[in-house]
Every structure is written in structure tokens, then in C-alpha cells.
Amino acid sequence: AGFVAVFFEAGFVTVFFEAGLVAVFFGAGFVTVFFEAGFVTVFFEAGLVAVFFEAGLVAVFFEAGLVAVTFLEEAFLAISIIFV
């Protein structure tokens, strides 16, 4: 009633659900999450965070005090905020 595959190997974790693909990877602080109903990718590595949404691209990066936020709407409106 819902395929689930979980793999554990050296801190590496992958989870798949039939009703909605969910892949989570844990390795050296690296995390990736995929959702079928709305693509979401989250990266945690050396303070770096990247979040992507299908309904509107949102990228947030935290690294050495750098913050970049980008929004992509249907009108291709791009807003970038950078703090150095």
C-alpha cells in the first residue's frame, strides 16, 4: 500500500514513497529532499542552504555571511538580495 525503500550506508539515507517520491540524503551534512507534488531541494553543506520550489524558484544561500534570495514568478520577475 505504498512502496518504501530505505537505505542506510555510511550516514547515507534514501527514502522512496510510491504516492510521492521523497529522497533524503544524509552524508557529511549534505541533505537533499525531493517531493513529486512540488520539487523541493534543500542542501546543507558548510552553512550553504539552497531551497528550490516548483511554483516559484527560491534560492537562499548562507555562506560566509552571503545571502542571496531569488524569486522567479510566472512573469519572470527576479528579485535578488545579497548581503556581504
PDB file of C-alpha atoms in Angstrom:
ATOM      1  CA  ALA A   1       0.000   0.000   0.000  1.00  0.00           C
ATOM      2  CA  GLY A   2       2.914   2.306  -0.722  1.00  0.00           C
ATOM      3  CA  PHE A   3       6.402   1.320  -1.694  1.00  0.00           C
ATOM      4  CA  VAL A   4       9.045   2.343   0.818  1.00  0.00           C
ATOM      5  CA  ALA A   5      12.761   1.803   0.329  1.00  0.00           C
ATOM      6  CA  VAL A   6      15.209   2.886   2.992  1.00  0.00           C
ATOM      7  CA  PHE A   7      18.950   2.520   2.625  1.00  0.00           C
ATOM      8  CA  PHE A   8      21.459   3.104   5.400  1.00  0.00           C
ATOM      9  CA  GLU A   9      25.119   3.260   4.427  1.00  0.00           C
ATOM     10  CA  ALA A  10      27.787   5.461   5.996  1.00  0.00           C
ATOM     11  CA  GLY A  11      25.240   8.048   7.074  1.00  0.00           C
ATOM     12  CA  PHE A  12      23.533   7.822   3.683  1.00  0.00           C
ATOM     13  CA  VAL A  13      19.752   7.611   3.812  1.00  0.00           C
ATOM     14  CA  THR A  14      17.381   7.283   0.869  1.00  0.00           C
ATOM     15  CA  VAL A  15      13.630   7.057   1.292  1.00  0.00           C
ATOM     16  CA  PHE A  16      11.218   6.492  -1.571  1.00  0.00           C
ATOM     17  CA  PHE A  17       7.433   6.629  -1.374  1.00  0.00           C
ATOM     18  CA  GLU A  18       5.192   5.442  -4.197  1.00  0.00           C
ATOM     19  CA  ALA A  19       2.463   8.013  -3.581  1.00  0.00           C
ATOM     20  CA  GLY A  20       5.049  10.808  -3.768  1.00  0.00           C
ATOM     21  CA  LEU A  21       8.760  10.472  -4.304  1.00  0.00           C
ATOM     22  CA  VAL A  22      10.765  11.531  -1.295  1.00  0.00           C
ATOM     23  CA  ALA A  23      14.524  11.198  -1.403  1.00  0.00           C
ATOM     24  CA  VAL A  24      16.527  12.253   1.622  1.00  0.00           C
ATOM     25  CA  PHE A  25      20.293  12.034   1.608  1.00  0.00           C
ATOM     26  CA  PHE A  26      22.390  12.444   4.724  1.00  0.00           C
ATOM     27  CA  GLY A  27      26.127  12.496   4.124  1.00  0.00           C
ATOM     28  CA  ALA A  28      28.708  14.847   5.611  1.00  0.00           C
ATOM     29  CA  GLY A  29      25.995  17.343   6.496  1.00  0.00           C
ATOM     30  CA  PHE A  30      24.550  17.136   2.989  1.00  0.00           C
ATOM     31  CA  VAL A  31      20.771  16.924   2.754  1.00  0.00           C
ATOM     32  CA  THR A  32      18.667  16.606  -0.387  1.00  0.00           C
ATOM     33  CA  VAL A  33      14.895  16.382  -0.317  1.00  0.00           C
ATOM     34  CA  PHE A  34      12.753  15.761  -3.383  1.00  0.00           C
ATOM     35  CA  PHE A  35       8.972  15.973  -3.479  1.00  0.00           C
ATOM     36  CA  GLU A  36       6.971  14.878  -6.516  1.00  0.00           C
ATOM     37  CA  ALA A  37       3.984  17.159  -5.919  1.00  0.00           C
ATOM     38  CA  GLY A  38       6.348  20.130  -5.666  1.00  0.00           C
ATOM     39  CA  PHE A  39      10.045  19.844  -6.319  1.00  0.00           C
ATOM     40  CA  VAL A  40      11.978  20.902  -3.254  1.00  0.00           C
ATOM     41  CA  THR A  41      15.719  20.626  -2.898  1.00  0.00           C
ATOM     42  CA  VAL A  42      17.480  21.515   0.322  1.00  0.00           C
ATOM     43  CA  PHE A  43      21.239  21.473   0.635  1.00  0.00           C
ATOM     44  CA  PHE A  44      23.053  21.753   3.931  1.00  0.00           C
ATOM     45  CA  GLU A  45      26.818  21.817   3.475  1.00  0.00           C
ATOM     46  CA  ALA A  46      29.289  24.161   5.112  1.00  0.00           C
ATOM     47  CA  GLY A  47      26.489  26.569   6.002  1.00  0.00           C
ATOM     48  CA  LEU A  48      25.151  26.513   2.445  1.00  0.00           C
ATOM     49  CA  VAL A  49      21.379  26.359   2.084  1.00  0.00           C
ATOM     50  CA  ALA A  50      19.598  26.122  -1.253  1.00  0.00           C
ATOM     51  CA  VAL A  51      15.850  25.755  -1.418  1.00  0.00           C
ATOM     52  CA  PHE A  52      14.031  25.348  -4.716  1.00  0.00           C
ATOM     53  CA  PHE A  53      10.267  25.413  -5.157  1.00  0.00           C
ATOM     54  CA  GLU A  54       8.496  24.454  -8.383  1.00  0.00           C
ATOM     55  CA  ALA A  55       5.742  27.061  -8.032  1.00  0.00           C
ATOM     56  CA  GLY A  56       8.385  29.769  -7.724  1.00  0.00           C
ATOM     57  CA  LEU A  57      12.121  29.351  -7.531  1.00  0.00           C
ATOM     58  CA  VAL A  58      13.510  30.383  -4.177  1.00  0.00           C
ATOM     59  CA  ALA A  59      17.231  30.086  -3.625  1.00  0.00           C
ATOM     60  CA  VAL A  60      18.686  31.014  -0.272  1.00  0.00           C
ATOM     61  CA  PHE A  61      22.393  30.746   0.284  1.00  0.00           C
ATOM     62  CA  PHE A  62      24.092  31.166   3.635  1.00  0.00           C
ATOM     63  CA  GLU A  63      27.860  31.041   3.298  1.00  0.00           C
ATOM     64  CA  ALA A  64      30.423  33.434   4.761  1.00  0.00           C
ATOM     65  CA  GLY A  65      27.672  35.964   5.512  1.00  0.00           C
ATOM     66  CA  LEU A  66      26.396  35.831   1.933  1.00  0.00           C
ATOM     67  CA  VAL A  67      22.631  35.771   1.477  1.00  0.00           C
ATOM     68  CA  ALA A  68      21.104  35.569  -1.992  1.00  0.00           C
ATOM     69  CA  VAL A  69      17.358  35.334  -2.415  1.00  0.00           C
ATOM     70  CA  THR A  70      15.898  34.910  -5.895  1.00  0.00           C
ATOM     71  CA  PHE A  71      12.230  34.699  -6.766  1.00  0.00           C
ATOM     72  CA  LEU A  72      11.107  33.583 -10.219  1.00  0.00           C
ATOM     73  CA  GLU A  73       7.427  34.078 -10.859  1.00  0.00           C
ATOM     74  CA  GLU A  74       5.320  33.426 -13.947  1.00  0.00           C
ATOM     75  CA  ALA A  75       6.106  36.960 -15.088  1.00  0.00           C
ATOM     76  CA  PHE A  76       9.802  36.091 -14.826  1.00  0.00           C
ATOM     77  CA  LEU A  77      10.199  38.631 -12.066  1.00  0.00           C
ATOM     78  CA  ALA A  78      13.604  38.247 -10.472  1.00  0.00           C
ATOM     79  CA  ILE A  79      14.477  39.701  -7.087  1.00  0.00           C
ATOM     80  CA  SER A  80      17.975  39.251  -5.742  1.00  0.00           C
ATOM     81  CA  ILE A  81      19.121  40.327  -2.303  1.00  0.00           C
ATOM     82  CA  ILE A  82      22.795  39.986  -1.471  1.00  0.00           C
ATOM     83  CA  PHE A  83      24.340  40.801   1.880  1.00  0.00           C
ATOM     84  CA  VAL A  84      28.117  40.620   2.046  1.00  0.00           C
TER      85      VAL A  84
END
